[in-house]
Coordinates of C-alpha atoms in Angstrom, one line a residue:
X1 CA 0.0 0.0 0.0
X2 CA 1.4 3.4 -0.9
X3 CA -0.2 6.4 1.0
X4 CA 1.3 9.7 -0.2
X5 CA -0.4 11.9 2.4
X6 CA 0.9 9.9 5.3
X7 CA 4.1 9.0 3.5
X8 CA 5.0 12.7 3.3
X9 CA 5.5 12.6 7.1
X10 CA 8.0 9.8 6.9
X11 CA 11.5 11.1 6.5
X12 CA 13.8 9.1 4.2
X13 CA 17.5 8.7 4.6
X14 CA 20.5 10.4 3.5
X15 CA 23.1 7.5 3.6
X16 CA 23.4 5.2 0.6
X17 CA 25.8 2.4 1.1
X18 CA 29.4 3.7 0.5
X19 CA 28.6 6.0 -2.3
X20 CA 27.0 8.6 -0.1
X21 CA 27.0 12.3 -1.0
X22 CA 28.5 14.9 1.2
X23 CA 25.2 16.8 1.2
X24 CA 23.3 13.8 2.4
X25 CA 25.6 13.3 5.4
X26 CA 24.6 16.7 6.6
X27 CA 20.9 15.8 6.8
X28 CA 19.1 15.5 10.2
X29 CA 18.8 12.2 12.0
X30 CA 15.2 11.9 10.8
X31 CA 16.3 11.6 7.2
X32 CA 18.5 8.6 7.8
X33 CA 15.9 6.2 9.2
X34 CA 15.1 4.1 6.1
X35 CA 18.5 2.8 4.9
X36 CA 18.5 -0.7 6.2
X37 CA 14.8 -1.2 5.4
X38 CA 15.3 -0.2 1.8
X39 CA 18.5 -2.1 1.3
X40 CA 16.9 -5.2 2.9
X41 CA 13.9 -4.9 0.6
X42 CA 16.2 -4.7 -2.5
X43 CA 19.0 -7.1 -1.7
X44 CA 17.9 -9.7 0.9
X45 CA 17.2 -13.2 -0.5
X46 CA 15.0 -13.6 2.6
X47 CA 12.6 -10.9 1.5
X48 CA 11.9 -12.7 -1.8
X49 CA 11.7 -16.0 0.0
X50 CA 9.0 -14.6 2.3
X51 CA 6.9 -13.2 -0.5
X52 CA 7.2 -16.4 -2.5
X53 CA 6.0 -18.4 0.5
X54 CA 3.0 -16.1 1.1
X55 CA 1.9 -16.2 -2.6
X56 CA 2.5 -20.0 -2.9
X57 CA 0.4 -20.6 0.2
X58 CA -2.4 -18.4 -1.1
X59 CA -2.2 -20.2 -4.5
X60 CA -2.6 -23.5 -2.8
X61 CA -5.7 -22.3 -1.1
X62 CA -7.5 -20.8 -4.1
X63 CA -9.5 -23.9 -5.0
X64 CA -10.8 -24.4 -1.4
X65 CA -11.5 -20.7 -1.0
X66 CA -13.6 -20.7 -4.3
X67 CA -15.9 -23.3 -2.8
X68 CA -16.0 -21.8 0.7
X69 CA -19.1 -19.8 -0.2
X70 CA -20.0 -19.1 3.5
X71 CA -16.7 -17.3 4.0
X72 CA -15.6 -13.7 3.1
X73 CA -12.3 -11.9 3.7
X74 CA -14.1 -8.5 3.9
X75 CA -15.3 -7.4 7.3
X76 CA -17.6 -4.9 5.5
X77 CA -19.1 -7.7 3.5
X78 CA -19.4 -10.0 6.5
X79 CA -21.5 -7.3 8.2
X80 CA -23.8 -6.9 5.2
X81 CA -24.3 -10.7 4.7
X82 CA -26.0 -12.3 1.6
X83 CA -22.8 -13.0 -0.2
X84 CA -22.7 -16.8 -0.5
X85 CA -24.1 -16.9 -4.0
X86 CA -21.9 -14.2 -5.5
X87 CA -19.0 -15.2 -7.7
X88 CA -15.6 -15.0 -6.0
X89 CA -13.0 -12.3 -6.1
X90 CA -9.6 -11.6 -4.7
X91 CA -8.6 -8.0 -3.8
X92 CA -5.0 -6.8 -3.8
X93 CA -3.3 -3.6 -2.9
X94 CA -0.7 -2.6 -5.5
X95 CA 2.3 -0.8 -4.0
X96 CA 4.7 -3.3 -2.3
X97 CA 2.0 -6.0 -2.7
X98 CA 1.9 -6.4 -6.5
X99 CA 4.4 -3.8 -7.7
X100 CA 7.8 -3.2 -6.2
X101 CA 8.6 0.6 -5.7
X102 CA 11.8 0.1 -3.8
X103 CA 13.8 1.7 -6.7
X104 CA 11.9 4.9 -6.1
X105 CA 12.6 4.7 -2.4
X106 CA 16.3 3.9 -3.0
X107 CA 16.6 7.0 -5.2
X108 CA 15.4 9.1 -2.3
X109 CA 17.8 7.4 0.0
X110 CA 20.8 7.8 -2.3
X111 CA 20.0 11.5 -2.9
X112 CA 19.2 12.4 0.7
X113 CA 15.7 13.4 -0.4
X114 CA 12.2 12.8 1.1
X115 CA 9.0 11.7 -0.5
X116 CA 7.2 14.5 -2.4
X117 CA 4.0 14.3 -4.5
X118 CA 5.8 15.4 -7.8
X119 CA 8.6 12.8 -7.5
X120 CA 6.0 10.0 -6.7
X121 CA 3.9 11.0 -9.7
X122 CA 7.0 11.0 -11.9
X123 CA 7.7 7.4 -10.7
X124 CA 4.2 6.3 -11.5
X125 CA 4.4 7.9 -14.9
X126 CA 7.7 6.1 -15.6
X127 CA 6.0 2.7 -15.3
X128 CA 9.2 1.1 -14.0
X129 CA 7.9 -0.9 -11.0
X130 CA 8.5 -4.7 -11.2
X131 CA 6.3 -7.5 -9.9
X132 CA 6.7 -8.7 -6.3
X133 CA 8.1 -12.3 -6.4
X134 CA 5.3 -14.8 -6.5
X135 CA 2.4 -12.5 -7.3
X136 CA 2.3 -13.1 -11.1
X137 CA 1.9 -16.9 -10.7
X138 CA -0.8 -16.5 -8.0
X139 CA -2.8 -14.1 -10.1
X140 CA -2.6 -16.3 -13.2
X141 CA -3.9 -19.2 -11.1
X142 CA -6.7 -17.1 -9.7
X143 CA -7.8 -16.0 -13.2
X144 CA -7.7 -19.5 -14.4
X145 CA -10.1 -20.5 -11.6
X146 CA -12.4 -17.6 -12.8
X147 CA -11.8 -15.3 -9.8
X148 CA -12.3 -11.6 -10.4
X149 CA -9.0 -10.0 -9.6
X150 CA -9.4 -6.4 -8.2
X151 CA -6.7 -3.9 -7.4
X152 CA -7.5 -1.3 -4.7
X153 CA -4.7 1.3 -4.4
X154 CA -4.0 4.6 -2.7
X155 CA -2.3 5.9 -5.8
X156 CA -4.5 8.9 -6.3
X157 CA -6.1 10.8 -9.2
X158 CA -5.0 14.4 -9.2
X159 CA -6.6 17.0 -7.0
X160 CA -8.6 19.2 -7.3
X161 CA -10.9 16.6 -8.8
X162 CA -13.5 17.1 -11.5
X163 CA -16.2 14.4 -11.6
X164 CA -18.5 13.6 -14.5
X165 CA -22.1 12.6 -14.5
X166 CA -21.2 9.1 -13.6
X167 CA -19.4 10.3 -10.4
X168 CA -16.0 9.4 -11.7
X169 CA -12.9 11.5 -12.1
X170 CA -12.7 13.0 -15.6
X171 CA -8.9 13.1 -15.8
X172 CA -6.7 10.5 -14.1
X173 CA -3.4 9.9 -15.9
X174 CA -2.3 7.8 -12.9
X175 CA -4.8 5.2 -13.8
X176 CA -3.6 4.7 -17.3
X177 CA 0.0 4.6 -16.1
X178 CA -0.8 2.1 -13.4
X179 CA -2.7 -0.1 -15.8
X180 CA 0.3 0.0 -18.2
X181 CA 2.7 -0.9 -15.4
X182 CA 0.4 -3.8 -14.2
X183 CA 0.3 -5.1 -17.8
X184 CA 4.1 -5.1 -18.1
X185 CA 4.6 -6.7 -14.7
X186 CA 1.8 -9.3 -14.8
X187 CA 1.5 -10.2 -18.5
X188 CA -2.1 -9.1 -18.9
X189 CA -4.0 -5.8 -18.7
X190 CA -6.6 -5.6 -15.9
X191 CA -10.0 -4.2 -16.9
X192 CA -10.6 -0.6 -16.1
X193 CA -13.2 -1.5 -13.5
X194 CA -10.8 -3.8 -11.7
X195 CA -8.4 -0.9 -10.7
X196 CA -9.8 1.4 -8.0
X197 CA -7.7 4.5 -7.2
X198 CA -8.1 6.9 -4.3
X199 CA -10.2 9.9 -5.5
X200 CA -11.4 8.1 -8.7
X201 CA -14.9 8.5 -7.4
X202 CA -16.2 11.2 -5.0
X203 CA -16.8 8.6 -2.2
X204 CA -13.3 7.2 -2.6
X205 CA -11.4 10.3 -1.6
X206 CA -9.7 9.0 1.6
X207 CA -7.0 6.4 2.2
X208 CA -9.6 4.2 4.0
X209 CA -10.3 1.4 1.5
X210 CA -13.6 0.3 3.1
X211 CA -15.8 2.1 0.5
X212 CA -13.9 0.5 -2.4
X213 CA -14.1 -3.0 -0.8
X214 CA -17.9 -2.5 -0.4
X215 CA -18.1 -1.6 -4.1
X216 CA -16.5 -4.9 -5.0
X217 CA -18.8 -6.7 -2.4
X218 CA -21.9 -5.5 -4.2
X219 CA -21.3 -8.0 -7.0
X220 CA -18.7 -10.5 -5.7
X221 CA -17.7 -12.5 -2.6
X222 CA -14.3 -11.3 -1.6
X223 CA -12.5 -14.6 -0.8
X224 CA -9.0 -13.2 -0.1
X225 CA -7.4 -9.9 0.7
X226 CA -3.7 -9.1 0.0
X227 CA -1.7 -6.1 1.3
X228 CA 1.4 -4.8 2.9
X229 CA -0.4 -2.6 5.4
X230 CA -3.1 -3.2 8.0
X231 CA -5.3 -0.7 6.2
X232 CA -5.5 -3.1 3.3
X233 CA -7.6 -5.4 5.6
X234 CA -9.2 -3.3 8.3
X235 CA -8.9 0.2 9.8
X236 CA -5.9 0.0 12.1
X237 CA -7.9 1.5 15.0
X238 CA -10.5 -1.3 14.7
X239 CA -8.0 -4.2 14.6
X240 CA -8.5 -6.8 17.3
X241 CA -5.8 -9.5 17.4
X242 CA -8.1 -11.9 19.2
X243 CA -11.0 -11.4 16.8
X244 CA -9.1 -11.0 13.6
X245 CA -5.8 -12.9 14.2
X246 CA -7.2 -16.2 12.8
X247 CA -7.7 -14.6 9.4
X248 CA -3.9 -14.3 8.7
X249 CA -2.9 -17.0 6.2
X250 CA -6.5 -18.1 5.6
X251 CA -8.3 -15.1 4.0
X252 CA -5.8 -12.3 4.8
X253 CA -2.3 -12.5 3.3
X254 CA 0.3 -9.9 4.4
X255 CA 3.4 -9.0 2.3
X256 CA 6.4 -7.6 4.3
X257 CA 7.2 -3.9 3.9
X258 CA 9.6 -2.4 6.4
X259 CA 10.0 0.9 4.5
X260 CA 6.7 2.6 5.4
X261 CA 3.1 2.0 6.5
X262 CA 0.3 3.0 8.7
X263 CA 2.1 1.4 11.7
X264 CA 4.5 4.3 11.8
X265 CA 2.7 7.2 10.0
X266 CA 1.5 8.9 13.1
X267 CA 4.7 8.5 15.1
X268 CA 7.3 11.2 15.4
X269 CA 11.0 10.2 15.4
X270 CA 11.1 10.4 19.2
X271 CA 8.0 8.2 19.4
X272 CA 9.6 5.6 17.1
X273 CA 12.6 5.4 19.4
X274 CA 10.4 5.3 22.5
X275 CA 8.6 2.4 20.9
X276 CA 11.7 0.2 21.0
X277 CA 12.1 -2.4 23.6
X278 CA 15.8 -2.7 24.0
X279 CA 18.0 -5.1 26.0
X280 CA 21.4 -4.1 27.1
X281 CA 24.0 -6.2 28.8
X282 CA 24.1 -4.7 32.3
X283 CA 27.8 -5.5 32.7
X284 CA 28.7 -3.7 29.4
X285 CA 26.2 -0.8 30.0
X286 CA 27.8 0.0 33.4
X287 CA 31.2 0.6 31.7
X288 CA 29.8 2.6 28.7
X289 CA 29.3 6.3 28.7
X290 CA 27.8 8.1 25.7
X291 CA 28.8 11.8 25.7
X292 CA 27.7 14.7 23.6
X293 CA 28.8 18.3 23.5
X294 CA 26.8 21.1 21.9
X295 CA 27.2 24.8 21.7
X296 CA 23.5 26.0 21.7
X297 CA 24.0 29.4 20.2
X298 CA 22.8 32.0 22.7
X299 CA 20.1 29.7 24.3
X300 CA 18.4 31.9 26.9
X301 CA 15.5 31.3 29.2
X302 CA 12.2 32.3 27.6
X303 CA 11.0 33.5 31.0
X304 CA 14.1 35.6 31.5
X305 CA 13.8 37.3 28.1
X306 CA 10.1 38.1 28.8
X307 CA 10.8 39.4 32.3
X308 CA 13.4 41.8 30.8
X309 CA 11.0 42.9 28.0
X310 CA 13.8 41.8 25.7
X311 CA 11.7 41.5 22.5
X312 CA 9.9 44.8 22.7
X313 CA 12.9 46.8 23.9
X314 CA 15.3 45.3 21.3
X315 CA 12.7 46.0 18.6
X316 CA 12.3 49.6 19.7
X317 CA 16.1 50.0 19.6
X318 CA 16.2 48.6 16.1
X319 CA 17.9 45.3 17.0
X320 CA 21.4 46.7 17.6
X321 CA 24.5 44.8 18.5
X322 CA 24.3 45.6 22.2
X323 CA 23.1 44.0 25.4
X324 CA 20.3 45.2 27.7
X325 CA 22.4 43.6 30.5
X326 CA 25.2 41.2 30.9
X327 CA 22.8 38.4 31.6
X328 CA 20.9 38.9 28.3
X329 CA 22.0 38.1 24.7
X330 CA 22.8 40.9 22.3
X331 CA 19.7 42.3 20.6
X332 CA 20.8 41.2 17.1
X333 CA 21.7 37.5 17.8
X334 CA 18.1 36.2 17.2
X335 CA 17.2 38.8 14.6
X336 CA 19.7 37.2 12.2
X337 CA 17.5 34.1 12.2
X338 CA 14.3 36.1 11.8
X339 CA 13.4 35.5 15.5
X340 CA 11.8 38.7 16.7
X341 CA 9.2 37.5 19.3
X342 CA 8.7 35.1 22.1
X343 CA 6.6 32.9 19.9
X344 CA 9.3 32.9 17.2
X345 CA 11.9 32.0 19.9
X346 CA 10.0 29.0 21.1
X347 CA 9.1 27.7 17.6
X348 CA 12.4 28.4 15.8
X349 CA 15.0 27.8 18.5
X350 CA 13.6 26.1 21.6
X351 CA 11.5 23.4 19.8
X352 CA 14.2 22.4 17.3
X353 CA 16.7 22.0 20.2
X354 CA 14.2 20.0 22.2
X355 CA 13.4 17.7 19.3
X356 CA 17.0 17.1 18.4
X357 CA 18.0 16.3 21.9
X358 CA 15.0 14.0 22.3
X359 CA 16.2 12.0 19.3
X360 CA 19.7 11.9 20.6
X361 CA 18.6 10.8 24.1
X362 CA 16.7 7.9 22.5
X363 CA 20.0 6.6 21.1
X364 CA 21.4 6.1 24.7
X365 CA 22.9 9.5 25.6
X366 CA 24.4 9.6 29.1
X367 CA 26.2 12.9 29.5
X368 CA 25.5 16.2 27.7
X369 CA 28.0 19.1 27.9
X370 CA 26.5 22.4 26.7
X371 CA 28.0 25.8 25.9
X372 CA 26.5 29.2 25.3
X373 CA 23.5 28.7 27.5
X374 CA 22.2 31.5 29.8
X375 CA 21.3 29.5 32.9
X376 CA 19.9 26.2 34.2
X377 CA 16.3 27.2 33.4
X378 CA 17.2 27.6 29.7
X379 CA 18.8 24.2 29.6
X380 CA 16.0 22.5 31.4
X381 CA 13.5 23.8 28.8
X382 CA 15.1 21.8 26.1
X383 CA 16.2 18.7 28.0
X384 CA 14.4 15.4 27.1
X385 CA 12.5 13.5 29.7
X386 CA 14.7 11.5 32.0
X387 CA 17.6 14.1 32.1
X388 CA 18.6 16.5 34.8
X389 CA 21.0 19.4 35.1
X390 CA 24.0 18.2 37.0
X391 CA 25.8 21.5 37.3
X392 CA 26.2 24.9 35.7
X393 CA 28.6 27.8 35.8
X394 CA 27.4 30.8 37.8
X395 CA 29.0 33.6 35.8
X396 CA 26.7 36.7 35.5
X397 CA 26.5 36.4 31.7
X398 CA 24.3 35.2 28.9
X399 CA 26.8 32.6 28.0
X400 CA 27.4 29.9 30.6
X401 CA 28.3 26.2 30.3
X402 CA 26.8 23.1 32.0
X403 CA 26.4 19.4 32.2
X404 CA 23.2 17.3 32.1
X405 CA 23.1 13.7 33.0
X406 CA 20.6 10.9 32.3
X407 CA 18.6 9.9 35.3
X408 CA 19.4 6.4 36.4
X409 CA 22.8 6.3 34.7
X410 CA 25.0 3.8 36.4
X411 CA 27.6 6.2 37.7
X412 CA 28.0 8.9 40.3
X413 CA 28.8 12.5 39.4
X414 CA 30.4 15.5 41.1
X415 CA 31.1 19.0 39.7
X416 CA 33.5 21.9 40.1
X417 CA 33.7 25.3 38.4
X418 CA 37.1 26.3 37.0
X419 CA 37.1 30.0 37.6
X420 CA 40.7 30.4 36.5
X421 CA 39.8 29.8 32.9
X422 CA 37.6 32.9 32.9
X423 CA 40.7 35.1 33.9
X424 CA 38.3 37.1 36.2
X425 CA 40.8 36.7 39.1
X426 CA 43.9 37.3 36.9
X427 CA 45.9 40.5 36.6
X428 CA 44.7 42.3 34.6
X429 CA 41.3 40.7 35.0
X430 CA 39.6 39.2 32.0
X431 CA 36.0 38.4 31.2
X432 CA 35.6 35.1 29.4
X433 CA 33.8 31.8 30.1
X434 CA 34.7 29.6 33.1
X435 CA 35.4 25.9 32.7
X436 CA 33.2 23.2 34.3
X437 CA 34.6 19.9 35.6
X438 CA 32.5 16.8 35.9
X439 CA 33.8 13.7 37.6
X440 CA 32.2 10.4 36.8
X441 CA 32.5 7.3 38.9
X442 CA 32.1 4.6 36.3
X443 CA 32.2 1.0 37.5
X444 CA 34.5 2.0 40.4
X445 CA 36.8 4.1 38.2
X446 CA 36.9 7.9 38.0
X447 CA 36.9 9.8 34.8
X448 CA 37.1 13.6 34.7
X449 CA 35.5 15.7 31.9
X450 CA 36.3 19.4 31.4
X451 CA 33.7 21.4 29.5
X452 CA 35.2 24.5 27.9
X453 CA 34.2 27.5 25.8
X454 CA 37.3 29.4 25.1
X455 CA 37.8 32.9 23.7
X456 CA 36.4 33.3 20.2
X457 CA 37.8 34.8 17.0
X458 CA 41.2 33.2 17.0
X459 CA 40.4 30.0 15.2
X460 CA 43.5 29.5 13.1
X461 CA 46.9 31.0 12.5
X462 CA 49.5 32.5 14.8
X463 CA 48.1 33.4 18.2
X464 CA 50.7 36.1 18.8
X465 CA 49.2 38.4 16.1
X466 CA 49.5 41.8 17.6
X467 CA 46.4 43.0 15.7
X468 CA 44.0 40.4 17.2
X469 CA 43.1 41.1 20.9
X470 CA 41.0 37.9 20.9
X471 CA 44.1 35.9 20.3
X472 CA 45.9 37.6 23.1
X473 CA 43.1 36.6 25.4
X474 CA 43.3 33.0 24.2
X475 CA 47.0 33.1 24.9
X476 CA 46.3 34.0 28.5
X477 CA 43.9 31.0 28.8
X478 CA 46.6 28.6 28.0
X479 CA 48.2 28.8 31.4
X480 CA 45.1 27.9 33.6
X481 CA 44.2 25.3 31.1
X482 CA 47.6 23.6 31.2
X483 CA 47.6 23.9 35.0
X484 CA 44.3 22.0 35.1
X485 CA 45.8 19.3 32.8
X486 CA 48.9 18.9 35.0
X487 CA 46.7 18.8 38.2
X488 CA 44.8 15.8 36.8
X489 CA 48.0 14.1 35.6
X490 CA 49.7 14.4 39.0
X491 CA 46.6 13.0 40.7
X492 CA 46.5 10.1 38.2
X493 CA 43.0 11.0 36.9
X494 CA 42.1 10.0 33.4
X495 CA 40.4 12.9 31.7
X496 CA 39.0 14.4 28.5
X497 CA 38.4 18.0 27.5
X498 CA 35.4 18.7 25.3
X499 CA 33.5 21.7 24.0
X500 CA 33.9 24.8 22.0
X501 CA 37.6 25.5 21.9
X502 CA 37.2 28.2 19.2
X503 CA 40.4 26.9 17.8
X504 CA 41.3 24.3 15.1
X505 CA 43.5 22.0 17.2
X506 CA 43.5 19.3 14.5
X507 CA 45.2 21.8 12.2
X508 CA 47.8 22.6 14.8
X509 CA 48.6 18.9 15.3
X510 CA 48.6 18.0 11.6
X511 CA 50.7 21.0 10.7
X512 CA 53.3 20.2 13.5
X513 CA 53.1 23.9 14.4
X514 CA 55.4 25.2 17.2
X515 CA 54.1 25.9 20.6
X516 CA 56.0 29.2 21.0
X517 CA 57.3 32.0 18.8
X518 CA 60.6 32.2 20.6
X519 CA 61.6 28.6 20.2
X520 CA 61.6 28.0 23.9
X521 CA 60.6 24.6 25.4
X522 CA 56.9 24.5 26.2
X523 CA 57.8 22.6 29.4
X524 CA 59.1 25.8 30.9
X525 CA 56.9 28.5 32.5
X526 CA 54.3 30.1 30.1
X527 CA 54.8 33.6 28.9
X528 CA 51.4 34.3 27.3
X529 CA 52.8 36.6 24.6
X530 CA 55.0 33.8 23.3
X531 CA 52.3 31.2 22.9
X532 CA 51.9 30.6 19.2
X533 CA 49.7 27.5 19.1
X534 CA 47.4 26.3 21.9
X535 CA 47.6 22.5 21.8
X536 CA 51.4 22.2 21.5
X537 CA 51.7 24.6 24.4
X538 CA 49.4 22.7 26.8
X539 CA 50.5 19.2 25.7
X540 CA 54.2 19.5 26.6
X541 CA 54.4 16.1 28.2
X542 CA 55.5 17.4 31.6
X543 CA 54.7 15.4 33.6
X544 CA 54.6 12.4 31.2
X545 CA 51.2 11.4 32.5
X546 CA 49.8 14.7 31.2
X547 CA 50.1 13.7 27.5
X548 CA 47.0 14.0 25.4
X549 CA 45.7 13.4 21.9
X550 CA 43.3 15.4 19.8
X551 CA 40.6 13.2 18.4
X552 CA 40.2 13.5 14.7
X553 CA 36.4 14.1 14.5
X554 CA 34.3 13.0 11.5
X555 CA 33.3 16.5 10.4
X556 CA 31.3 15.7 7.2
X557 CA 28.1 17.0 8.8
X558 CA 29.5 20.5 8.6
X559 CA 29.7 20.3 4.7
X560 CA 28.4 23.3 2.9
X561 CA 28.8 25.5 6.1
X562 CA 25.9 23.6 7.7
X563 CA 27.6 24.4 11.0
X564 CA 31.0 25.6 12.2
X565 CA 33.6 23.1 11.0
X566 CA 36.5 23.2 13.4
X567 CA 35.6 25.2 16.6
X568 CA 34.3 22.2 18.5
X569 CA 37.1 19.8 19.6
X570 CA 37.7 16.7 21.8
X571 CA 41.0 16.0 23.6
X572 CA 41.6 12.7 25.5
X573 CA 44.4 12.0 27.9
X574 CA 46.7 9.0 27.5
X575 CA 45.6 8.1 31.0
X576 CA 42.0 7.7 29.8
X577 CA 43.0 6.0 26.6
X578 CA 44.7 3.3 28.7
X579 CA 41.5 2.8 30.5
X580 CA 39.3 2.3 27.4
X581 CA 38.5 -1.0 25.7
X582 CA 40.9 -1.2 22.7
X583 CA 38.2 -2.7 20.5
X584 CA 36.1 0.5 20.9
X585 CA 38.9 2.7 19.6
X586 CA 39.6 3.9 16.0
X587 CA 43.2 4.7 15.3
X588 CA 43.8 4.6 19.0
X589 CA 41.2 7.1 20.1
X590 CA 37.4 7.0 20.6
X591 CA 35.4 7.5 17.4
X592 CA 33.7 10.9 17.3
X593 CA 31.6 12.8 14.8
X594 CA 29.8 16.0 14.3
X595 CA 26.0 15.6 14.1
X596 CA 23.8 18.3 12.6
X597 CA 20.8 19.4 14.6
X598 CA 17.4 20.2 13.3
X599 CA 17.2 23.4 11.2
X600 CA 17.3 26.4 13.5
X601 CA 18.6 24.6 16.6
X602 CA 22.1 26.0 16.5
X603 CA 24.9 27.2 14.2
X604 CA 27.1 24.5 15.8
X605 CA 27.0 20.7 15.2
X606 CA 27.0 18.4 18.2
X607 CA 30.1 16.3 19.0
X608 CA 29.0 12.7 19.7
X609 CA 31.4 10.0 21.2
X610 CA 31.2 6.9 23.3
X611 CA 33.7 5.9 26.1
X612 CA 33.8 2.2 26.7
X613 CA 36.0 1.3 29.7
X614 CA 37.7 -2.0 30.1

């Protein structure tokens, strides 16, 4: 059964085997959900085996069903009664029951596209669908036994409809194309009356096939029904497994279709994941921590914005690049995304963040590190059910950082702010973001995570550029950051540093760039003005246990400037690497990737990684 109205709600994938386009990799999670289903449908021998079994079983029962005059497959006809003397008919859905449209679906998958009415109509017009294995022989046998063979499909005549005096659609090219395709696939051309499309008559204008089955029932006893969707047999809401279950394999014959259907049409992505009933090995789960880090691009508390009359005041000022107070975002940060009201903010920023995080949580997220969030209330507003804020920095600013942790996660947590990273107590004092440390007790072993959001606007090049004051601030942050690293090393604590570094550390490492501009040994005391590159400076190997590695992140999701490519980084200490299961590592480090959020959620992609301890 193909149901275009419902199908439009079903997102199709972006990944297509190994020949995947860069653009498709940047698609949201929702668009990657159909790969295995489509590939199985096209390639698995088991799929053909199942359809052959179903149709051979039905073929074997045709003779008996022809003589079982007291029996009908149609619930509508059973309620009406008076069918025993009518000649027999079988009724079949078309799409994924008689005709195989997986080539159309595979095209969407390969191109990172979703179902649309025009592409589906083009596929129908192309007349390229092939027969489902087993159906041709079954239909040939039914016709030989003088069954009427009727096709009821939710392929639709075009809207708006124009109906003639006979109540039928006056222009339906889809019907001609479908008859042509059936003729090519089955070896005969069905009669016009034996193909019933949605919208072909005024009372056939919904995806519910009951009215069309009743039209067949007026002249024939419906001995068998064939379909790939429950709607081909009974309205899903009316299905009773106790009452109707005995019909399967006797008068109802179901063809497998994992790609789409009424079973999932009403479900959001989150509801699909919520519907899973997973099992996880408790021993393995206790040693596994899934971590994400996400800069949420000036996420503020809606209540705080309203209390400060942010929207009306900024509008009155003309949306300038200025703050109403330190605790509020600049007036122009949302205007750039056409967000100019509280309603816009909720619909275009808060809801996309919430939906993206809900999908991520369903995949088993344990710890979420966030940056550029105003306060705990702002973060709580987007957290999925089952998550709590573990800790948050307390700087009086619109940009703070925090950690959220899954309720019931099998580890203990403790937190500590790293004030030194903000330079607020330095001489001269600075005004940048603090760090936030989260210590996890995982299966009796401690792992420390440092969440950072360093000074912006010095992403690449020499940090000692006299013309860039932002680079000079970042130079000053090197000293407290290295001090934290050495403190963990001396204590023997395995650690990682994750977040928005605002610096391309991978380029520094790959380019073998020097730590300092004066050629001095980075093991010596830091002179901020001499720091040329951040990672070589803080990774000087003194003490030896302080050594770290920059994780090479899969950054394909940022293609086409879908998000910032190199600002978000993950650094892992050798102490932690030695604690991880070697089989979980790629090139000696945890696998990590950027994941694009829903449109409007943030200008940053999220870093995702999994730590699996030995």
